[in-house]
Amino acid sequence: MSNYDFVLGLRAIRGYGEQPVSSEHMTAILEAARWTGSAKNRQDWAFVVVTEREQLERVATCGHYTDPVRNSAATIVIVEEPGGYEFDSGRVAQNIMLAAKALGVASCPITLHHSDRVSEVLHLAEGRSCRYAVALGYPLPGAEPAVLGGRKPLADLVHWQTYGGSR
Ligand SMILES: Cc1cc2nc3c(=O)[nH]c(=O)nc-3n(C[C@H](O)[C@H](O)[C@H](O)COP(=O)(O)O)c2cc1C
């Protein structure tokens, strides 16, 4: 698979086996998170790795569509330190997912809608916030989405020079 096809082929996968993510793979995934670029290279983020079943259950109560967290072998919760940007958290999530895929680990981005609950569950100090996490695990056979979500055509998305401008 070319690098280009690898990037295009990244999918959210929600079915994981019970096998824990190996320490070697988790460290490599966290390294990829650490090396993500951030605004002014401030790296105003922290990563909470959740592997204990009861704590995964608690994290799962923090959002609306969190079954992947419940079913995951591990979930990395991305914390914005004071001054952090949501854009940076998005980049971290994508790096985590790409690194995981490279190692044969499936992943799904997760929205944690209930910020107060997240703070309580993770014991976040004042000024820290969290909206996103990535659920991880070795994929169950056939866990790839059967029907891939399509994408809008480029013609509906791309404008040249100005919004509405054509090539
Ligand atoms: C910012 C963001 C938040 C998401 N939150 C959730 C979520 O809470 N639960 C979930 O199951 N999937 C979540 N997803 C996964 C999307 O549903 C998925 O990426 C989208 O349907 C496209 O599917 P694909 O990534 O497999 O192509 C999220 C994706 C993004 C980018």
Coordinates of N, CA, C and O and ligand atoms in Angstrom, one line a residue:
M1 N 0.9 -1.2 0.0 CA 0.0 0.0 0.0 C 0.9 1.2 0.0 O 1.8 1.3 0.8
S2 N 0.6 2.2 -0.9 CA 1.4 3.4 -0.9 C 1.1 4.3 0.4 O 0.0 4.1 1.0
N3 N 2.0 5.2 0.7 CA 1.7 6.1 1.9 C 0.4 6.8 1.6 O -0.4 7.1 2.6
Y4 N 0.2 7.2 0.4 CA -1.0 8.0 0.0 C -2.3 7.1 0.3 O -3.2 7.6 0.9
D5 N -2.2 5.9 -0.2 CA -3.4 5.0 0.1 C -3.6 4.7 1.5 O -4.7 4.6 2.0
F6 N -2.5 4.7 2.3 CA -2.5 4.4 3.7 C -3.3 5.5 4.4 O -4.2 5.3 5.2
V7 N -3.0 6.8 4.0 CA -3.7 7.9 4.6 C -5.2 7.9 4.2 O -6.1 8.1 5.1
L8 N -5.4 7.7 2.9 CA -6.8 7.7 2.5 C -7.6 6.5 3.1 O -8.9 6.6 3.3
G9 N -6.9 5.5 3.5 CA -7.6 4.3 4.0 C -7.9 4.3 5.5 O -8.4 3.3 6.0
L10 N -7.5 5.4 6.2 CA -7.8 5.4 7.6 C -9.3 5.5 7.9 O -9.9 6.4 7.4
R11 N -9.8 4.5 8.6 CA -11.2 4.5 8.9 C -11.4 4.4 10.5 O -10.5 3.8 11.1
A12 N -12.5 4.9 10.9 CA -12.9 4.6 12.3 C -13.4 3.2 12.5 O -14.3 2.8 11.7
I13 N -12.7 2.4 13.3 CA -13.1 1.0 13.5 C -13.5 0.9 15.0 O -12.9 1.4 15.9
R14 N -14.7 0.2 15.2 CA -15.3 0.2 16.5 C -15.4 -1.2 17.2 O -16.0 -1.3 18.2
G15 N -14.9 -2.2 16.5 CA -14.9 -3.5 17.1 C -13.5 -4.0 17.4 O -12.7 -4.1 16.5
Y16 N -13.3 -4.3 18.7 CA -12.0 -4.6 19.2 C -12.0 -5.9 19.9 O -12.9 -6.3 20.6
G17 N -10.9 -6.7 19.8 CA -10.7 -7.9 20.6 C -10.3 -7.5 22.0 O -10.1 -6.3 22.4
E18 N -10.3 -8.5 22.9 CA -10.1 -8.3 24.3 C -8.6 -8.1 24.7 O -8.2 -7.7 25.8
Q19 N -7.7 -8.5 23.7 CA -6.3 -8.4 23.9 C -5.8 -7.0 24.3 O -6.2 -6.0 23.6
P20 N -5.1 -6.8 25.4 CA -4.6 -5.4 25.7 C -3.7 -4.9 24.6 O -3.0 -5.7 23.9
V21 N -3.6 -3.6 24.4 CA -2.7 -3.1 23.5 C -1.3 -3.3 24.1 O -1.1 -2.9 25.3
S22 N -0.4 -3.8 23.4 CA 0.9 -4.2 24.0 C 1.6 -2.9 24.4 O 1.4 -1.8 23.9
S23 N 2.5 -3.0 25.4 CA 3.2 -1.9 26.0 C 4.0 -1.2 24.9 O 4.1 0.0 24.8
E24 N 4.6 -2.0 24.0 CA 5.5 -1.5 22.9 C 4.6 -0.7 22.0 O 5.0 0.4 21.6
H25 N 3.4 -1.2 21.6 CA 2.6 -0.5 20.7 C 2.0 0.8 21.3 O 2.0 1.8 20.7
M26 N 1.7 0.7 22.6 CA 1.1 1.9 23.3 C 2.2 3.0 23.3 O 1.9 4.2 23.1
T27 N 3.4 2.6 23.7 CA 4.5 3.6 23.7 C 4.7 4.2 22.4 O 4.9 5.5 22.3
A28 N 4.7 3.4 21.3 CA 4.9 4.0 20.0 C 3.8 4.9 19.6 O 4.0 6.0 19.0
I29 N 2.6 4.6 20.0 CA 1.4 5.4 19.6 C 1.5 6.8 20.4 O 1.3 7.8 19.9
L30 N 1.9 6.7 21.7 CA 2.1 7.9 22.5 C 3.2 8.8 22.0 O 3.2 10.0 22.0
E31 N 4.3 8.1 21.4 CA 5.4 8.9 20.8 C 4.9 9.7 19.6 O 5.3 10.8 19.4
A32 N 4.0 9.0 18.8 CA 3.4 9.7 17.7 C 2.6 10.9 18.1 O 2.6 11.9 17.5
A33 N 1.9 10.7 19.2 CA 1.1 11.8 19.8 C 2.0 13.0 20.2 O 1.8 14.1 19.9
R34 N 3.1 12.6 20.9 CA 4.0 13.6 21.4 C 4.7 14.4 20.3 O 5.0 15.6 20.5
W35 N 4.9 13.8 19.2 CA 5.6 14.4 18.1 C 4.7 15.2 17.1 O 5.1 15.8 16.1
T36 N 3.4 15.3 17.5 CA 2.5 16.1 16.7 C 2.9 17.5 16.7 O 3.3 18.0 17.8
G37 N 2.7 18.2 15.6 CA 3.0 19.7 15.6 C 1.9 20.4 16.3 O 0.7 20.0 16.2
S38 N 2.2 21.5 17.0 CA 1.2 22.3 17.7 C 1.5 23.8 17.4 O 2.6 24.1 17.1
A39 N 0.5 24.6 17.6 CA 0.6 26.0 17.4 C 1.8 26.5 18.3 O 1.8 26.3 19.5
K40 N 2.7 27.2 17.6 CA 3.9 27.8 18.3 C 4.7 26.7 19.0 O 5.5 27.0 20.0
N41 N 4.5 25.5 18.7 CA 5.2 24.3 19.3 C 5.0 24.3 20.8 O 5.8 23.9 21.6
R42 N 3.8 24.8 21.3 CA 3.5 24.9 22.7 C 3.2 23.6 23.4 O 3.4 23.4 24.6
Q43 N 2.7 22.6 22.6 CA 2.4 21.3 23.2 C 1.6 21.3 24.5 O 1.9 20.7 25.4
D44 N 0.6 22.2 24.4 CA -0.3 22.4 25.6 C -1.3 21.2 25.6 O -2.5 21.5 25.4
W45 N -0.8 20.1 25.9 CA -1.7 18.9 25.9 C -1.2 17.9 26.9 O 0.0 17.9 27.3
A46 N -2.1 17.0 27.3 CA -1.7 15.8 28.1 C -2.5 14.6 27.6 O -3.6 14.8 27.0
F47 N -2.0 13.5 27.8 CA -2.7 12.3 27.3 C -3.0 11.3 28.5 O -2.0 10.9 29.2
V48 N -4.2 11.1 28.8 CA -4.6 10.2 29.8 C -4.9 8.8 29.2 O -5.9 8.7 28.4
V49 N -4.1 7.8 29.5 CA -4.3 6.5 29.0 C -5.2 5.7 29.9 O -4.8 5.5 31.1
V50 N -6.4 5.3 29.4 CA -7.3 4.5 30.3 C -7.4 3.1 29.8 O -7.7 2.8 28.7
T51 N -7.0 2.2 30.7 CA -7.0 0.7 30.4 C -7.9 -0.1 31.3 O -8.3 -1.2 31.0
E52 N -8.2 0.5 32.5 CA -9.0 -0.3 33.5 C -10.5 -0.3 33.1 O -11.0 0.8 32.8
R53 N -11.1 -1.4 33.2 CA -12.5 -1.6 32.7 C -13.4 -0.6 33.4 O -14.2 0.0 32.7
E54 N -13.3 -0.4 34.7 CA -14.3 0.4 35.4 C -14.0 1.9 35.0 O -15.0 2.7 34.8
Q55 N -12.8 2.3 34.7 CA -12.5 3.6 34.3 C -12.9 3.9 32.9 O -13.4 4.9 32.6
L56 N -12.8 2.8 32.0 CA -13.3 3.0 30.7 C -14.8 3.2 30.7 O -15.4 4.0 30.0
E57 N -15.5 2.5 31.6 CA -17.0 2.6 31.8 C -17.3 4.1 32.2 O -18.2 4.7 31.7
R58 N -16.5 4.6 33.1 CA -16.7 6.0 33.6 C -16.5 7.0 32.4 O -17.3 7.9 32.2
V59 N -15.4 6.8 31.7 CA -15.2 7.7 30.5 C -16.3 7.6 29.5 O -16.8 8.6 28.9
A60 N -16.8 6.4 29.4 CA -17.9 6.2 28.4 C -19.2 7.0 28.8 O -20.0 7.3 27.9
T61 N -19.3 7.3 30.1 CA -20.5 8.1 30.5 C -20.4 9.6 30.1 O -21.3 10.4 30.4
C62 N -19.2 9.9 29.6 CA -18.9 11.4 29.3 C -19.4 11.8 27.9 O -19.2 13.0 27.5
G63 N -19.9 10.9 27.1 CA -20.3 11.3 25.7 C -21.5 10.5 25.3 O -22.0 9.6 26.0
H64 N -22.0 10.9 24.1 CA -23.2 10.3 23.6 C -23.0 9.0 22.8 O -23.9 8.1 22.7
Y65 N -21.9 8.9 22.1 CA -21.6 7.7 21.2 C -20.3 7.1 21.6 O -19.4 7.1 20.9
T66 N -20.3 6.5 22.8 CA -19.1 6.1 23.4 C -18.9 4.6 23.5 O -18.1 4.1 24.3
D67 N -19.8 3.8 22.8 CA -19.6 2.4 22.9 C -18.2 1.9 22.5 O -17.6 1.0 23.1
P68 N -17.5 2.6 21.5 CA -16.1 2.2 21.2 C -15.2 2.3 22.5 O -14.3 1.5 22.6
V69 N -15.4 3.3 23.3 CA -14.6 3.4 24.6 C -14.9 2.2 25.5 O -14.0 1.5 26.0
R70 N -16.2 1.9 25.6 CA -16.6 0.7 26.5 C -15.9 -0.6 26.0 O -15.5 -1.4 26.7
N71 N -15.8 -0.7 24.6 CA -15.3 -1.9 24.0 C -13.8 -1.9 23.8 O -13.3 -2.9 23.3
S72 N -13.2 -0.8 24.1 CA -11.8 -0.7 23.7 C -10.9 -1.4 24.7 O -11.3 -1.7 25.8
A73 N -9.7 -1.7 24.2 CA -8.6 -2.2 25.1 C -8.0 -1.1 25.8 O -7.5 -1.3 26.9
A74 N -8.0 0.1 25.2 CA -7.4 1.3 25.8 C -8.0 2.5 25.1 O -8.3 2.4 23.9
T75 N -8.2 3.5 25.9 CA -8.6 4.8 25.3 C -7.7 5.9 25.7 O -7.4 6.0 26.9
I76 N -7.2 6.7 24.8 CA -6.4 7.8 25.1 C -7.2 9.1 25.1 O -7.8 9.4 24.1
V77 N -7.3 9.7 26.3 CA -8.1 10.9 26.4 C -7.1 12.1 26.2 O -6.1 12.2 26.8
I78 N -7.5 13.0 25.3 CA -6.6 14.2 25.0 C -7.1 15.4 25.8 O -8.2 15.9 25.7
V79 N -6.2 15.8 26.7 CA -6.5 16.9 27.6 C -5.9 18.2 27.0 O -4.7 18.2 26.7
E80 N -6.6 19.2 27.0 CA -6.1 20.6 26.6 C -5.6 21.2 27.9 O -6.4 21.6 28.8
E81 N -4.3 21.5 27.9 CA -3.8 22.3 29.1 C -4.2 23.7 28.9 O -4.5 24.1 27.7
P82 N -4.1 24.6 29.9 CA -4.5 26.0 29.7 C -3.7 26.6 28.5 O -2.5 26.4 28.4
G83 N -4.4 27.3 27.7 CA -3.8 27.9 26.5 C -3.8 27.0 25.3 O -3.4 27.4 24.2
G84 N -4.2 25.7 25.4 CA -4.2 24.7 24.3 C -5.3 25.0 23.3 O -6.3 25.7 23.6
Y85 N -5.1 24.5 22.1 CA -6.1 24.8 21.0 C -6.7 23.4 20.7 O -6.1 22.4 20.6
E86 N -8.0 23.5 20.3 CA -8.8 22.3 19.9 C -8.2 21.8 18.6 O -8.1 20.6 18.4
F87 N -7.7 22.7 17.7 CA -7.1 22.2 16.5 C -5.9 21.3 16.8 O -5.7 20.3 16.1
D88 N -5.1 21.7 17.8 CA -4.0 20.8 18.1 C -4.4 19.4 18.6 O -3.8 18.4 18.3
S89 N -5.5 19.4 19.4 CA -6.1 18.1 19.8 C -6.5 17.3 18.6 O -6.3 16.1 18.6
G90 N -7.1 17.9 17.6 CA -7.5 17.2 16.4 C -6.3 16.6 15.7 O -6.3 15.4 15.3
R91 N -5.2 17.4 15.7 CA -4.0 16.8 15.0 C -3.4 15.6 15.8 O -3.0 14.7 15.3
V92 N -3.4 15.8 17.1 CA -3.0 14.6 18.0 C -3.8 13.4 17.7 O -3.3 12.3 17.5
A93 N -5.1 13.6 17.7 CA -6.0 12.4 17.4 C -5.7 11.7 16.1 O -5.6 10.5 16.0
Q94 N -5.4 12.5 15.1 CA -5.1 12.0 13.8 C -3.8 11.2 13.8 O -3.7 10.2 13.2
N95 N -2.8 11.8 14.5 CA -1.5 11.2 14.6 C -1.6 9.8 15.3 O -1.0 8.8 15.0
I96 N -2.4 9.9 16.4 CA -2.6 8.6 17.2 C -3.2 7.6 16.3 O -2.8 6.4 16.2
M97 N -4.2 8.0 15.5 CA -4.9 7.0 14.6 C -4.0 6.5 13.5 O -4.1 5.3 13.2
L98 N -3.2 7.3 12.9 CA -2.4 6.9 11.8 C -1.3 5.9 12.4 O -1.0 4.9 11.8
A99 N -0.7 6.3 13.5 CA 0.3 5.5 14.1 C -0.3 4.1 14.5 O 0.4 3.1 14.3
A100 N -1.5 4.2 15.1 CA -2.1 2.9 15.5 C -2.3 2.0 14.3 O -2.0 0.8 14.3
K101 N -2.8 2.6 13.2 CA -3.1 1.8 12.0 C -1.8 1.2 11.5 O -1.7 0.0 11.1
A102 N -0.7 1.9 11.5 CA 0.6 1.4 11.1 C 1.0 0.2 11.9 O 1.8 -0.6 11.4
L103 N 0.6 0.1 13.1 CA 1.0 -1.0 14.0 C -0.1 -2.1 14.1 O 0.0 -3.0 14.9
G104 N -1.1 -1.9 13.3 CA -2.2 -3.0 13.3 C -3.2 -2.8 14.4 O -3.9 -3.7 14.8
V105 N -3.2 -1.6 15.0 CA -4.2 -1.3 16.1 C -5.3 -0.4 15.5 O -5.1 0.6 14.8
A106 N -6.6 -0.9 15.7 CA -7.7 -0.1 15.2 C -8.1 1.0 16.2 O -7.8 1.0 17.3
S107 N -8.8 2.0 15.6 CA -9.1 3.2 16.5 C -10.4 3.9 16.0 O -10.8 3.7 14.9
C108 N -10.9 4.7 17.0 CA -12.1 5.5 16.7 C -12.0 6.8 17.5 O -11.8 6.7 18.7
P109 N -12.1 7.9 16.8 CA -12.2 9.2 17.5 C -13.5 9.2 18.3 O -14.5 8.7 17.9
I110 N -13.5 9.9 19.5 CA -14.6 9.9 20.4 C -14.8 11.3 20.9 O -13.9 12.0 21.3
T111 N -16.1 11.8 20.8 CA -16.4 13.1 21.4 C -16.9 12.9 22.9 O -17.8 12.1 23.1
L112 N -16.3 13.6 23.8 CA -16.8 13.6 25.2 C -17.6 14.9 25.4 O -17.0 15.9 25.6
H113 N -18.9 14.8 25.3 CA -19.8 15.9 25.3 C -19.9 16.6 26.6 O -20.1 17.8 26.7
H114 N -19.8 15.8 27.7 CA -20.1 16.3 29.1 C -18.8 16.7 29.7 O -18.2 15.9 30.5
S115 N -18.4 18.0 29.5 CA -17.1 18.4 30.0 C -16.9 18.3 31.5 O -15.8 18.0 32.0
D116 N -18.0 18.7 32.2 CA -17.9 18.6 33.7 C -17.6 17.2 34.2 O -16.8 16.9 35.1
R117 N -18.3 16.3 33.5 CA -18.2 14.9 33.9 C -16.8 14.4 33.6 O -16.2 13.6 34.4
V118 N -16.2 14.8 32.5 CA -14.8 14.4 32.1 C -13.9 14.9 33.2 O -13.0 14.1 33.7
S119 N -14.1 16.1 33.6 CA -13.1 16.7 34.6 C -13.2 15.9 35.9 O -12.2 15.6 36.5
E120 N -14.4 15.5 36.2 CA -14.6 14.7 37.5 C -14.0 13.3 37.3 O -13.2 12.9 38.2
V121 N -14.2 12.7 36.2 CA -13.8 11.3 36.1 C -12.2 11.2 36.0 O -11.6 10.3 36.5
L122 N -11.6 12.3 35.3 CA -10.2 12.2 35.1 C -9.4 13.0 36.2 O -8.2 13.1 36.2
H123 N -10.2 13.6 37.1 CA -9.6 14.5 38.2 C -8.8 15.6 37.5 O -7.6 15.9 37.9
L124 N -9.4 16.3 36.5 CA -8.7 17.4 35.9 C -8.7 18.6 36.8 O -9.7 19.0 37.4
A125 N -7.5 19.3 36.8 CA -7.4 20.5 37.6 C -8.1 21.7 36.9 O -8.3 21.6 35.7
E126 N -8.5 22.7 37.6 CA -9.1 23.9 37.0 C -8.3 24.4 35.8 O -7.0 24.4 35.8
G127 N -9.0 24.8 34.7 CA -8.3 25.4 33.6 C -8.0 24.3 32.5 O -7.6 24.7 31.4
R128 N -8.0 23.1 32.9 CA -7.8 22.0 31.9 C -9.1 21.6 31.4 O -10.1 21.6 32.1
S129 N -9.2 21.2 30.1 CA -10.4 20.7 29.5 C -10.2 19.6 28.6 O -9.0 19.3 28.2
C130 N -11.3 18.9 28.2 CA -11.1 17.8 27.4 C -12.4 17.5 26.6 O -13.5 17.5 27.2
R131 N -12.3 17.4 25.3 CA -13.5 17.1 24.5 C -13.3 15.9 23.6 O -14.3 15.3 23.2
Y132 N -12.1 15.4 23.4 CA -11.9 14.3 22.5 C -11.0 13.2 23.1 O -10.1 13.4 23.9
A133 N -11.3 12.0 22.6 CA -10.5 10.8 23.0 C -10.4 9.9 21.8 O -11.1 10.1 20.8
V134 N -9.5 8.9 21.8 CA -9.4 7.9 20.8 C -9.4 6.6 21.4 O -8.6 6.2 22.3
A135 N -10.4 5.8 21.0 CA -10.5 4.4 21.5 C -9.6 3.5 20.6 O -9.5 3.7 19.4
L136 N -9.0 2.5 21.3 CA -8.0 1.7 20.6 C -8.2 0.2 20.9 O -8.7 -0.1 22.0
G137 N -7.8 -0.6 20.0 CA -7.8 -2.1 20.3 C -7.4 -2.8 19.0 O -7.5 -2.3 17.9
Y138 N -7.0 -4.0 19.2 CA -6.7 -4.9 18.0 C -8.1 -5.2 17.3 O -9.0 -5.5 18.0
P139 N -8.2 -5.0 16.0 CA -9.5 -5.2 15.4 C -10.0 -6.6 15.4 O -9.3 -7.5 15.3
L140 N -11.3 -6.7 15.7 CA -12.0 -8.0 15.5 C -12.0 -8.3 14.0 O -12.1 -7.4 13.2
P141 N -11.9 -9.6 13.7 CA -12.0 -9.9 12.3 C -13.3 -9.4 11.7 O -14.4 -9.5 12.3
G142 N -13.2 -8.7 10.5 CA -14.4 -8.1 9.9 C -14.9 -6.9 10.5 O -16.0 -6.4 10.3
A143 N -14.0 -6.3 11.4 CA -14.5 -5.0 12.1 C -14.4 -3.8 11.2 O -15.0 -2.8 11.6
E144 N -13.8 -3.9 10.1 CA -13.8 -2.8 9.1 C -15.2 -2.4 8.8 O -16.0 -3.4 8.6
P145 N -15.6 -1.2 8.7 CA -16.9 -0.8 8.4 C -17.4 -1.5 7.1 O -16.6 -1.4 6.1
A146 N -18.5 -2.2 7.1 CA -18.9 -2.9 5.9 C -19.3 -2.0 4.7 O -18.9 -2.2 3.6
V147 N -20.0 -0.9 5.1 CA -20.3 0.1 4.1 C -19.5 1.3 4.5 O -19.8 1.9 5.6
L148 N -18.6 1.7 3.7 CA -17.8 2.9 4.1 C -18.6 4.1 3.9 O -19.3 4.3 2.9
G149 N -18.4 5.0 4.9 CA -19.1 6.3 4.8 C -18.4 7.0 3.6 O -17.2 7.0 3.5
G150 N -19.3 7.5 2.7 CA -18.7 8.2 1.5 C -18.2 9.5 1.9 O -18.2 9.9 3.0
R151 N -17.9 10.3 0.9 CA -17.4 11.6 1.1 C -18.1 12.5 0.1 O -18.4 12.1 -1.0
K152 N -18.3 13.8 0.4 CA -18.8 14.7 -0.5 C -17.8 14.9 -1.7 O -16.6 14.8 -1.4
P153 N -18.3 15.1 -2.9 CA -17.3 15.3 -4.0 C -16.5 16.6 -3.8 O -17.0 17.5 -3.3
L154 N -15.3 16.5 -4.4 CA -14.4 17.7 -4.3 C -15.1 18.9 -4.8 O -14.9 20.0 -4.3
A155 N -15.9 18.7 -5.9 CA -16.5 19.9 -6.5 C -17.5 20.6 -5.6 O -17.7 21.8 -5.7
D156 N -18.0 19.9 -4.5 CA -18.8 20.6 -3.5 C -18.0 21.3 -2.4 O -18.6 22.0 -1.6
L157 N -16.7 21.0 -2.4 CA -16.0 21.5 -1.2 C -14.9 22.5 -1.5 O -14.5 23.3 -0.7
V158 N -14.4 22.5 -2.8 CA -13.2 23.3 -3.1 C -13.6 24.5 -3.9 O -14.4 24.5 -4.8
H159 N -13.0 25.6 -3.5 CA -13.2 26.9 -4.1 C -11.8 27.5 -4.5 O -10.9 27.2 -3.7
W160 N -11.7 28.3 -5.5 CA -10.4 28.8 -5.9 C -10.4 30.3 -5.7 O -11.2 31.0 -6.2
Q161 N -9.4 30.7 -5.0 CA -9.1 32.2 -4.8 C -10.1 32.8 -3.8 O -9.7 33.5 -2.9
T162 N -11.4 32.7 -4.1 CA -12.4 33.2 -3.2 C -13.5 32.1 -3.0 O -13.6 31.2 -3.8
Y163 N -14.3 32.2 -2.0 CA -15.4 31.3 -1.8 C -16.4 31.4 -2.9 O -16.9 32.5 -3.2
G164 N -16.6 30.4 -3.7 CA -17.4 30.4 -4.9 C -16.6 30.6 -6.2 O -17.2 30.4 -7.3
G165 N -15.3 30.9 -6.0 CA -14.5 31.0 -7.2 C -14.2 29.7 -7.9 O -14.1 28.7 -7.2
S166 N -14.0 29.7 -9.2 CA -13.7 28.5 -9.9 C -12.3 28.6 -10.4 O -11.7 29.6 -10.5
R167 N -11.8 27.4 -10.9 CA -10.4 27.3 -11.3 C -10.1 28.1 -12.6 O -10.9 28.0 -13.5
Ligands
LIG1 C1 -14.2 15.1 15.7 C2 -14.8 13.7 15.6 C3 -15.6 13.2 16.6 C4 -16.1 11.9 16.5 N1 -16.8 11.4 17.5 C5 -17.3 10.1 17.5 C6 -17.9 9.5 18.6 O1 -18.2 10.1 19.6 N2 -18.3 8.2 18.5 C7 -18.1 7.5 17.4 O2 -18.4 6.3 17.3 N3 -17.4 8.0 16.3 C8 -17.0 9.3 16.3 N4 -16.3 9.8 15.3 C9 -16.1 9.0 14.1 C10 -16.9 9.5 12.9 O3 -18.2 9.1 13.0 C11 -16.3 8.9 11.6 O4 -15.0 9.4 11.4 C12 -17.1 9.2 10.4 O5 -18.4 8.6 10.4 C13 -16.4 8.8 9.1 O6 -16.1 7.4 9.1 P1 -14.7 6.9 8.8 O7 -13.7 7.7 9.6 O8 -14.6 5.5 9.1 O9 -14.4 7.2 7.3 C14 -15.8 11.1 15.3 C15 -15.0 11.6 14.3 C16 -14.5 12.9 14.5 C17 -13.6 13.4 13.4

